[in-house]
Short mmCIF file of C-alpha atoms in Angstrom, two decimals:
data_model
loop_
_atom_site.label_atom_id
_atom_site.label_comp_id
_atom_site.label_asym_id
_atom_site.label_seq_id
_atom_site.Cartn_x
_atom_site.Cartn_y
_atom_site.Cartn_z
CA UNK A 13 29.98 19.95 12.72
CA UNK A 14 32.91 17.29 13.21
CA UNK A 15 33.60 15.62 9.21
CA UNK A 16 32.42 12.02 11.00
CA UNK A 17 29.14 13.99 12.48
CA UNK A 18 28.42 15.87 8.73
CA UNK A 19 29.42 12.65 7.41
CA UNK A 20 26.49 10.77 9.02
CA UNK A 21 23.68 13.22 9.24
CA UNK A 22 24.80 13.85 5.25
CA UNK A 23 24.01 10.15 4.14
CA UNK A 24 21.32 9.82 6.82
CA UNK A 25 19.39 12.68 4.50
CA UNK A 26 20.62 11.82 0.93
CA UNK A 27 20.12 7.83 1.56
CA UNK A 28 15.90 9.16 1.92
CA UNK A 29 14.83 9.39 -1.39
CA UNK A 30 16.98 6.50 -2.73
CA UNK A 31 15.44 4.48 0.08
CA UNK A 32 12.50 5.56 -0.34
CA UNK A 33 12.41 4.00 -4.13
CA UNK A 34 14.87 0.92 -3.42
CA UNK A 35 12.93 -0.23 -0.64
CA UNK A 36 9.90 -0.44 -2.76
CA UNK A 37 10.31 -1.73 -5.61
CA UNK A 38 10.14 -5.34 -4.95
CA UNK A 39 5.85 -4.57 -4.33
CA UNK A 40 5.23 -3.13 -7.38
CA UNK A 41 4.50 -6.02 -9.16
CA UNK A 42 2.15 -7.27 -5.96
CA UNK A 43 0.34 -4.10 -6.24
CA UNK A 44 -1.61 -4.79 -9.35
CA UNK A 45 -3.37 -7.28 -7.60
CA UNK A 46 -4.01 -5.72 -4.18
CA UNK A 47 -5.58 -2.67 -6.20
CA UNK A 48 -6.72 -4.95 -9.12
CA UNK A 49 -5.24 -2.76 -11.69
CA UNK A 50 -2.58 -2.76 -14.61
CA UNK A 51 1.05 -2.44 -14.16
CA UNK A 52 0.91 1.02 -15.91
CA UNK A 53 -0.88 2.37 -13.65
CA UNK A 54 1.52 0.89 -10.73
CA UNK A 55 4.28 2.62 -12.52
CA UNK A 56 2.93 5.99 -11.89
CA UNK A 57 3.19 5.66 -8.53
CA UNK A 58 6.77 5.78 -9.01
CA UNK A 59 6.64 8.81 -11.60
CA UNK A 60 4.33 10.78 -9.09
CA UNK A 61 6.98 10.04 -6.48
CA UNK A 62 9.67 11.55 -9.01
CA UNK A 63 7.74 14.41 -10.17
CA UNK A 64 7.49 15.82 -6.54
CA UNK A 65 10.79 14.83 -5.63
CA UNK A 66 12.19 16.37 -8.52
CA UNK A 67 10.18 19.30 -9.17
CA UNK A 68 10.56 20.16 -4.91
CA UNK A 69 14.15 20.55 -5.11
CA UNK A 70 13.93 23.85 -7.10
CA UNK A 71 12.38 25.30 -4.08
CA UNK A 72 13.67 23.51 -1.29
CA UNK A 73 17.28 24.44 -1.96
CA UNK A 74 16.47 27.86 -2.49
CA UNK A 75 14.29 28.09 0.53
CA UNK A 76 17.24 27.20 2.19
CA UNK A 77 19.70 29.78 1.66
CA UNK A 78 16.97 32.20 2.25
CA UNK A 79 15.99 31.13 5.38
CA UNK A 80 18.25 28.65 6.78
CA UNK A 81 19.50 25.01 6.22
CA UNK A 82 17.35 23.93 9.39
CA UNK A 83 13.94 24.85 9.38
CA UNK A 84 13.57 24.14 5.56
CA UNK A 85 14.86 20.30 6.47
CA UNK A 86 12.45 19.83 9.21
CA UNK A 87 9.22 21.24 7.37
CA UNK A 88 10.03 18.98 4.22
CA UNK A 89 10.81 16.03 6.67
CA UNK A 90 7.21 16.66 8.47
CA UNK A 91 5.99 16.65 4.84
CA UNK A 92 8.15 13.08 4.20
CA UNK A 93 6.51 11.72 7.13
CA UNK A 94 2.88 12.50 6.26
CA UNK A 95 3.03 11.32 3.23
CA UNK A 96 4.47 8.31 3.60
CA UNK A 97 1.58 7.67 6.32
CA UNK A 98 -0.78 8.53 3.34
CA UNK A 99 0.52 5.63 1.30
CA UNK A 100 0.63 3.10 4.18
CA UNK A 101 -2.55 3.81 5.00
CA UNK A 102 -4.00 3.74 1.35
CA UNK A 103 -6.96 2.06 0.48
CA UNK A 104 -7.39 2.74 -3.50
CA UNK A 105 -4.62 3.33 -5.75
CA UNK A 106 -5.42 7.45 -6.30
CA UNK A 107 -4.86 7.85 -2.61
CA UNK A 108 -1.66 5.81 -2.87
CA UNK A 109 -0.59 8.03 -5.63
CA UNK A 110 -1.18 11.16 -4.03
CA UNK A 111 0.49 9.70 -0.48
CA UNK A 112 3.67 9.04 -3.30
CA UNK A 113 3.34 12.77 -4.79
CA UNK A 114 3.72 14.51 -1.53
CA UNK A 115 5.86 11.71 0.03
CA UNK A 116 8.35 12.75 -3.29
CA UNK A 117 7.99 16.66 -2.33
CA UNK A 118 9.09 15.72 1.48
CA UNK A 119 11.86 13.50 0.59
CA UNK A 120 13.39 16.35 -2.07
CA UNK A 121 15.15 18.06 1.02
CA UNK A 122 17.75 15.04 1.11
CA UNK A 123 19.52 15.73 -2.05
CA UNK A 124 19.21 19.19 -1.80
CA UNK A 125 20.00 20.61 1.42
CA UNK A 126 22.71 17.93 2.44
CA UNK A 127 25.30 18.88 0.46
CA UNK A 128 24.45 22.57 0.78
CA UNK A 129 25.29 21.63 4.53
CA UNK A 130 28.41 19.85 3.28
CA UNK A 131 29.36 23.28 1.44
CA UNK A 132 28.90 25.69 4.31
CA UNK A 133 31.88 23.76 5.98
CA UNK A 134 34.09 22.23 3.65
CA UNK A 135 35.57 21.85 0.21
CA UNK A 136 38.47 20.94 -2.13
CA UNK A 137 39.49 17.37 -1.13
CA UNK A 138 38.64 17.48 2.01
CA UNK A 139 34.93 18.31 0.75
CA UNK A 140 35.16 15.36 -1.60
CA UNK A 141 36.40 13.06 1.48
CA UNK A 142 33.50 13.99 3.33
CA UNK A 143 31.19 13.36 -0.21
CA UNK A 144 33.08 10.10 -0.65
CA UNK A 145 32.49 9.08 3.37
CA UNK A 146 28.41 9.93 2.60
CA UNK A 147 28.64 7.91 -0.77
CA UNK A 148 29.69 5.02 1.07
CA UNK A 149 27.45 5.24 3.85
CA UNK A 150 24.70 5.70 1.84
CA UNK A 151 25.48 2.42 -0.18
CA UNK A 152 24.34 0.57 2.79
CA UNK A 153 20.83 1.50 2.61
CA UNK A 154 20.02 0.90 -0.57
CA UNK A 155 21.94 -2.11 -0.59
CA UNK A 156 19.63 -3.86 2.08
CA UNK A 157 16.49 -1.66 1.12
CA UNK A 158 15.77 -4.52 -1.67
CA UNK A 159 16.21 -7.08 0.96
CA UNK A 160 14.45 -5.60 3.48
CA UNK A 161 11.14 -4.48 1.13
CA UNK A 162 11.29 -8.02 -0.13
CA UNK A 163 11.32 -9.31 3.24
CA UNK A 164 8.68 -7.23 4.48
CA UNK A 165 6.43 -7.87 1.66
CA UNK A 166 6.45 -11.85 2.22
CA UNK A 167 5.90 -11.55 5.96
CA UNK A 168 3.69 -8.58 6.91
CA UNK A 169 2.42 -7.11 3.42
CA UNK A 170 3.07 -4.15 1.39
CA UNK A 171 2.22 -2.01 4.15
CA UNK A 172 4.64 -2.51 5.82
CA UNK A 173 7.64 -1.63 3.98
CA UNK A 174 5.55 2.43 3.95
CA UNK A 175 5.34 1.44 7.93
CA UNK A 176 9.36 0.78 7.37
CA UNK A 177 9.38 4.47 5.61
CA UNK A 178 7.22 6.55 8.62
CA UNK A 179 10.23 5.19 10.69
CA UNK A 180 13.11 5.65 9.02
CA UNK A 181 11.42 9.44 8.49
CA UNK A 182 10.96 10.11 12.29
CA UNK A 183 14.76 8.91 13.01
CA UNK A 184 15.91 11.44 10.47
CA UNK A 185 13.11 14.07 11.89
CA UNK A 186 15.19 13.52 16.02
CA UNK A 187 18.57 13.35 14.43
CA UNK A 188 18.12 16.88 12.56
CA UNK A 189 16.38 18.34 15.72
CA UNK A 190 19.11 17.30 18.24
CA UNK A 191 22.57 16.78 16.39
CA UNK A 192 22.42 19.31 13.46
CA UNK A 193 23.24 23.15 13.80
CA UNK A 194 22.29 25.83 11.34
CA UNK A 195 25.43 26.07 8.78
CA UNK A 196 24.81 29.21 6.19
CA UNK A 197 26.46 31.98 6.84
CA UNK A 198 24.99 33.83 4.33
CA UNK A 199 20.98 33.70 4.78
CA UNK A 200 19.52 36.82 2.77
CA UNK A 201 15.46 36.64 2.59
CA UNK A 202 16.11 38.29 -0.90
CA UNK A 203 17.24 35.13 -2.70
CA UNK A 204 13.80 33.87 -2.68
CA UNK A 205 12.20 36.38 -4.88
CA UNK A 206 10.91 35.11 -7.74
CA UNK A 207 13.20 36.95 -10.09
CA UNK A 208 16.27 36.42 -7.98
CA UNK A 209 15.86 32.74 -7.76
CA UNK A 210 14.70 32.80 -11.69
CA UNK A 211 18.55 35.06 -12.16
CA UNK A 212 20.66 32.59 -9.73
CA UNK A 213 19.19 29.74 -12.01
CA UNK A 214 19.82 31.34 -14.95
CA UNK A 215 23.38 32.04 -14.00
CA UNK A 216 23.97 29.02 -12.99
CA UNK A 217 22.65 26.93 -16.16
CA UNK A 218 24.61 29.71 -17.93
CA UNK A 219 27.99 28.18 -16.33
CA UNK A 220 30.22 25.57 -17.71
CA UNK A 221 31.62 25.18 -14.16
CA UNK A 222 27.93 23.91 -13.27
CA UNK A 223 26.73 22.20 -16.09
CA UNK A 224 29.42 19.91 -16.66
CA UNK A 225 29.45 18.31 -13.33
CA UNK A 226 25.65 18.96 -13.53
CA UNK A 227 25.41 16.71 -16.33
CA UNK A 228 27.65 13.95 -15.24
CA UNK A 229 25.72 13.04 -12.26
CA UNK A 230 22.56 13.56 -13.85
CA UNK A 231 24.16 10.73 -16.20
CA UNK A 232 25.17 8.04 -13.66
CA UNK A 233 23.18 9.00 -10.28
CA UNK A 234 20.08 9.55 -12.86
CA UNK A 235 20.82 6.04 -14.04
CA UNK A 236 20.52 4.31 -10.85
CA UNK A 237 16.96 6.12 -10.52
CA UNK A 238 16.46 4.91 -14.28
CA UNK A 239 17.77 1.22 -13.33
CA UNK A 240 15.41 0.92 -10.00
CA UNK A 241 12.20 1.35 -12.39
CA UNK A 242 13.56 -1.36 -15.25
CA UNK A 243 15.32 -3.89 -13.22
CA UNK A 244 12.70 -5.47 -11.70
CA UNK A 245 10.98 -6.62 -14.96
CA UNK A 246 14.01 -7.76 -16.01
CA UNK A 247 15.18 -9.76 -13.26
CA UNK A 248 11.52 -10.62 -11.99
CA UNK A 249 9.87 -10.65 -15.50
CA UNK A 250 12.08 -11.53 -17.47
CA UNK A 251 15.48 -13.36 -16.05
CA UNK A 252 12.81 -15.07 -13.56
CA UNK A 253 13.89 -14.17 -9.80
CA UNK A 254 11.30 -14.50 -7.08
CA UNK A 255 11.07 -10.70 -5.43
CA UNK A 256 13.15 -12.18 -2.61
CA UNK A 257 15.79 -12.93 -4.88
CA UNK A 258 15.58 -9.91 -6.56
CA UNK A 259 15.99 -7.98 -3.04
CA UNK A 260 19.26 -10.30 -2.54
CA UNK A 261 20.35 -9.79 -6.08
CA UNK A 262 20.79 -6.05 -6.09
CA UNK A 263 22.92 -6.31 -3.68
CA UNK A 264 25.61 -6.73 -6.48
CA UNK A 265 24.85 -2.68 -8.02
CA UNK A 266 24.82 -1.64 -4.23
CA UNK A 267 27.84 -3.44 -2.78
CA UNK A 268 29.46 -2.32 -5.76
CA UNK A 269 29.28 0.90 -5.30
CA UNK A 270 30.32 0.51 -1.76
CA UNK A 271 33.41 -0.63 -2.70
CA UNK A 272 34.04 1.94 -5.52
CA UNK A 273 33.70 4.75 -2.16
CA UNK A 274 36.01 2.65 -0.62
CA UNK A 275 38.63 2.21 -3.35
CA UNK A 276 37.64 6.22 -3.81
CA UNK A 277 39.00 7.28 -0.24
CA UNK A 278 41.85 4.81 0.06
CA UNK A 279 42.68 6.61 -3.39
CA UNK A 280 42.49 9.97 -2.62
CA UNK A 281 45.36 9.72 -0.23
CA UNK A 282 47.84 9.43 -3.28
CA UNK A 283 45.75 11.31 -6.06
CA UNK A 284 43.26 14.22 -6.33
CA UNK A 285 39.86 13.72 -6.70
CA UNK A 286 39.33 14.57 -10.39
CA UNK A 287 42.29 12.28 -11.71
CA UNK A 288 40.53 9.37 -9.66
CA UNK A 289 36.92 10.51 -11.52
CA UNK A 290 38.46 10.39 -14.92
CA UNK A 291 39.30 6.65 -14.40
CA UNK A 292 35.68 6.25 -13.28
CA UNK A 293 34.38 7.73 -16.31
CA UNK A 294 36.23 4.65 -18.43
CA UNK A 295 35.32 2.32 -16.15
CA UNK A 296 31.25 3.60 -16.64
CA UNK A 297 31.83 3.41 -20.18
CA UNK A 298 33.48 0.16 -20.34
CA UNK A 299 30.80 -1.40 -18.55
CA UNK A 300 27.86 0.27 -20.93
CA UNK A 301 29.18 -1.39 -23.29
CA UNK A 302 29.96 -4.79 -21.82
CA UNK A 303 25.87 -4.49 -20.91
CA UNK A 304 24.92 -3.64 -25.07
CA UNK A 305 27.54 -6.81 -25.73
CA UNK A 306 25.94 -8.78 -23.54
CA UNK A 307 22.50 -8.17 -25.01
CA UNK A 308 23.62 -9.05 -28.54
CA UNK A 309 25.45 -12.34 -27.43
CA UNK A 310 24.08 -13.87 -24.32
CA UNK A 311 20.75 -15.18 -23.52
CA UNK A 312 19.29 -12.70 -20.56
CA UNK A 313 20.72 -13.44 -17.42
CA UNK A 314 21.44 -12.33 -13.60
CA UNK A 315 25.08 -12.05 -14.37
CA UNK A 316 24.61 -10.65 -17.84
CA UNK A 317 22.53 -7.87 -16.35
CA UNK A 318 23.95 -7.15 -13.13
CA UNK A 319 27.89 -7.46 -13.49
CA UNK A 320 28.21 -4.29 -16.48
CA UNK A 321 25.46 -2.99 -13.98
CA UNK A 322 27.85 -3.08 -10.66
CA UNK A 323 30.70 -1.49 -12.79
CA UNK A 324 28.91 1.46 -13.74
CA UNK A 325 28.24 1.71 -10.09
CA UNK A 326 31.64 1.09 -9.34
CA UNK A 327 32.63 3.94 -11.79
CA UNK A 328 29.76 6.11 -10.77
CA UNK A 329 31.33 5.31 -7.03
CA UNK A 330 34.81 7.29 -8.16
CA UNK A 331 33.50 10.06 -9.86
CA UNK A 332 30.67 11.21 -7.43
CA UNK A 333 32.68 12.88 -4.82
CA UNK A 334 35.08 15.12 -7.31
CA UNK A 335 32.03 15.99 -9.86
CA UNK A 336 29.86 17.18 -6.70
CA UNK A 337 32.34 19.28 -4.84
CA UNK A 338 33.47 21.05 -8.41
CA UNK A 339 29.85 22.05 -9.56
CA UNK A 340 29.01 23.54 -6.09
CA UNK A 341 32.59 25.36 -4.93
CA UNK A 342 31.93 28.30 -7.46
CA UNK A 343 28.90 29.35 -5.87
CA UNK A 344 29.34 29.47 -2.02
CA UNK A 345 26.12 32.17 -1.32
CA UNK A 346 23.81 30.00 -4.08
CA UNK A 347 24.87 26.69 -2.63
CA UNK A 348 21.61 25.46 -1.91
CA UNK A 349 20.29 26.57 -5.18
CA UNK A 350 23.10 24.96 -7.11
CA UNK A 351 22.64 21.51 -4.62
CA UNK A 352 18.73 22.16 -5.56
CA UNK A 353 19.58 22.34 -9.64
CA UNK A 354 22.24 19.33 -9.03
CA UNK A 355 19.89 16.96 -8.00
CA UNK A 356 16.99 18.42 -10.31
CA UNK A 357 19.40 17.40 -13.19
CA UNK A 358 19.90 13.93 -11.71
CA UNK A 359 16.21 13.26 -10.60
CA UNK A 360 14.85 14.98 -14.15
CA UNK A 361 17.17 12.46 -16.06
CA UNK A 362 16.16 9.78 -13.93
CA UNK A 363 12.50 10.73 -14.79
CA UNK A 364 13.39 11.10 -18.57
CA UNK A 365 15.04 7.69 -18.48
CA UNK A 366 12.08 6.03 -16.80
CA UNK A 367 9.66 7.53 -19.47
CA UNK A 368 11.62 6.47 -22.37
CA UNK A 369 11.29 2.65 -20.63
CA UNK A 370 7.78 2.48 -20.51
CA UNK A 371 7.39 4.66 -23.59
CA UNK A 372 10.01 4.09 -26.53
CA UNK A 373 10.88 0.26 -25.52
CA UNK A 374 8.24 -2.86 -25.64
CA UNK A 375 11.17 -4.77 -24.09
CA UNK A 376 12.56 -3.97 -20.19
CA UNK A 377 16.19 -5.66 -21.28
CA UNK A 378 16.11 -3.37 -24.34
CA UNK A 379 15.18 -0.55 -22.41
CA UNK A 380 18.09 -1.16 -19.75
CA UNK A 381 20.52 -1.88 -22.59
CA UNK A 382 19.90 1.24 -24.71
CA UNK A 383 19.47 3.55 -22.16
CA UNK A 384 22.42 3.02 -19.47
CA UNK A 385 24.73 2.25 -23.01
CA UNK A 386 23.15 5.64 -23.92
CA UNK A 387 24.13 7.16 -21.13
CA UNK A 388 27.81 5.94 -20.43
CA UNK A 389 28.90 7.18 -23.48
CA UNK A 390 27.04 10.44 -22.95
CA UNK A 391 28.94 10.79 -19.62
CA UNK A 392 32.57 9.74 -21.13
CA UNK A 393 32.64 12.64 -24.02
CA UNK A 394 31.31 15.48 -21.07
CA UNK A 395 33.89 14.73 -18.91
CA UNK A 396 36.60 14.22 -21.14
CA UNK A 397 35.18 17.63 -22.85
CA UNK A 398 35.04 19.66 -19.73
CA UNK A 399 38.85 18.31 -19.23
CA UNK A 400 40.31 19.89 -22.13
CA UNK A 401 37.86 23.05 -22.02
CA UNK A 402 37.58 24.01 -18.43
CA UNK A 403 40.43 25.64 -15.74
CA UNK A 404 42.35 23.19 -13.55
CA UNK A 405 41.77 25.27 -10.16
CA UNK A 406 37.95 26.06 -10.16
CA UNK A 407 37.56 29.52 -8.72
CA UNK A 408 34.95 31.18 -6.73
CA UNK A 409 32.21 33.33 -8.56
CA UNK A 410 30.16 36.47 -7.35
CA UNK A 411 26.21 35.83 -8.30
CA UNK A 412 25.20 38.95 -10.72
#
């Protein structure tokens, strides 16, 4: 595929699950009342939607260099769509959960396979162009999911925005059909045996090359997934936005990170991609701690929350396209297994994130504050680690 083609059929898939959360968030507080039940329980429709979306990725990547990037995409995409028909069409909250489980398993294939697809073709910096291009494209729908969940909810019900998601599915569905080839060169049935996929993964947490990049997107993409289950108490709850507002007022994290892919690509044609991640890394940090600052000094506020928030996605914004193409260039004939453990990392820290909200902190502004802080500075001594400690030039590894 051309780079603009990969480009677009790249964000088209990775913007699903992100969507799929973003453009729903702005209902959860609605659906206590609809299903007359406690907020709680509301919240594990989210963490049944992150279970299977995190949980799927382990075999959907593999599945994928087994078999083929193709045919694994469409069968999870069929799987997208019928679940997300299951949750429009739900009329108790168990059926909605179980419409959110296997909606989660169908929407795994986004993270997974994309950037496997993005391997088979390209890397070095032309691979973390093509990231960067995806990065920014996929800004866009998360940026006007809010809005247009928000939107939906005030004029046609919650329904609707699941009516919004059986859509958006089927375009992705016809655009994989007709515009996207099969990519791996290097399909062997024998990578899906149990104990060769249980060996790859092994190897694979077993690498320093991986885990480092591993880590540092688990750390910022994971805190986005983190952020979309907290902010809303905080700015609904707690800071006292309408869900309208709320939709208009993340616009800040995702128009942030817009322009951090843009400053990213205009950047990359005067430096390479990991000296342009390392000044994202102390911009994530300086904003995790503008955010605990802001806590300890200033009555809650939009702008207290959200402007340390659109720095760290800003930051996040210039390190995602080096830290993505370095932890899958070592392992060209595991790529979808290493895109599959990638975004398990990111999803599972997401997931742990999200637990420790609802489970360590009474507070949503203390949860946000400890948490993303936490994280920030977890993310600066990594990278800064795997600077000193790992080779330059990453080179390319034979799977025992």
């Amino acid at each position: 595929m051309t780079e603009r083609r990969a480009s677009a059929i790249g964000a088209l898939l990775v913007a699903l699950g992100p969507i799929s959360l973003a453009l729903y968030t702005p209902a959860m507080p609605t659906l206590v009342t609809v299903f007359a039940t406690d907020m709680s329980t509301v919240k594990l429709t989210m963490t049944f939607y992150f279970i299977g979306f995190t949980f799927a990725q382990l075999v959907c990547g593999p599945l994928s260099d087994a078999y083929g990037r193709r045919p694994v995409v469409l069968w999870f995409l069929a799987g997208y769509l019928v679940g997300s028909f299951m949750a429009f069409s739900a009329t108790t909250i168990e059926f909605l959960l179980v419409g959110r489980l296997v909606q989660g398993i169908g929407a795994s294939c986004g993270i997974a396979i994309s950037r496997a697809i993005i391997r088979d073709q390209y890397t070095g910096d032309k691979g973390a162009g093509i990231m960067n291009l995806i990065g920014m494209m996929l800004a866009a729908g998360p940026a006007f999911a809010p809005v247009i969940g928000s939107i939906a909810l005030e004029l046609a019900g919650w329904a609707s925005i699941f009516g919004f998601m059986v859509a958006y599915g089927a375009i992705v569905l016809t655009a994989i059909v007709l515009l996207v080839p099969e990519t791996n060169r290097h399909r062997d049935s024998a990578l899906i045996n149990p104990r060769r996929l249980a060996r790859s993964y092994r190897f694979l947490l077993g690498q320093p090359l991986f885990l480092v990049p591993a880590l540092i997107l688990g750390l910022t993409i994971g805190g986005f997934y983190t952020l979309a289950t907290i902010l809303p108490f905080v700015l609904i709850d707690q800071v006292g936005l309408r869900p309208l507002q709320f939709g208009i007022g993340m616009l800040m994290q995702t128009g942030c990170f817009f322009l951090g892919g843009l400053a990213t690509r205009l950047l990359l044609k005067r430096f390479p991609s990991d000296k342009i991640a390392g000044f994202g890394s102390l911009l994530n940090l300086m904003s995790g701690l503008a955010l605990f600052a802001g806590y300890l000094y200033v009555a809650p506020s939009y702008l207290s929350v959200m402007v340390p928030v659109g720095g760290f996605a800003f930051g996040t914004a210039l390190m995602l396209p080096s830290m993505t193409v370095r932890g899958l260039h070592p392992f060209p004939k595991i790529a979808g297994a290493a895109s599959a453990m990638m975004g398990f990392v990111q999803i599972g820290v997401g997931l742990v994130g999200s637990a420790m909200a609802a489970v360590v902190f009474d507070d949503a502004q203390t949860a946000v504050t400890m948490i993303i802080t936490g994280m920030t500075v977890l993310t600066a001594l990594i990278y800064w680690s795997g600077k000193v400690l790992l080779p330059k030039d990453t080179p390319v590894l034979d799977v025992p």
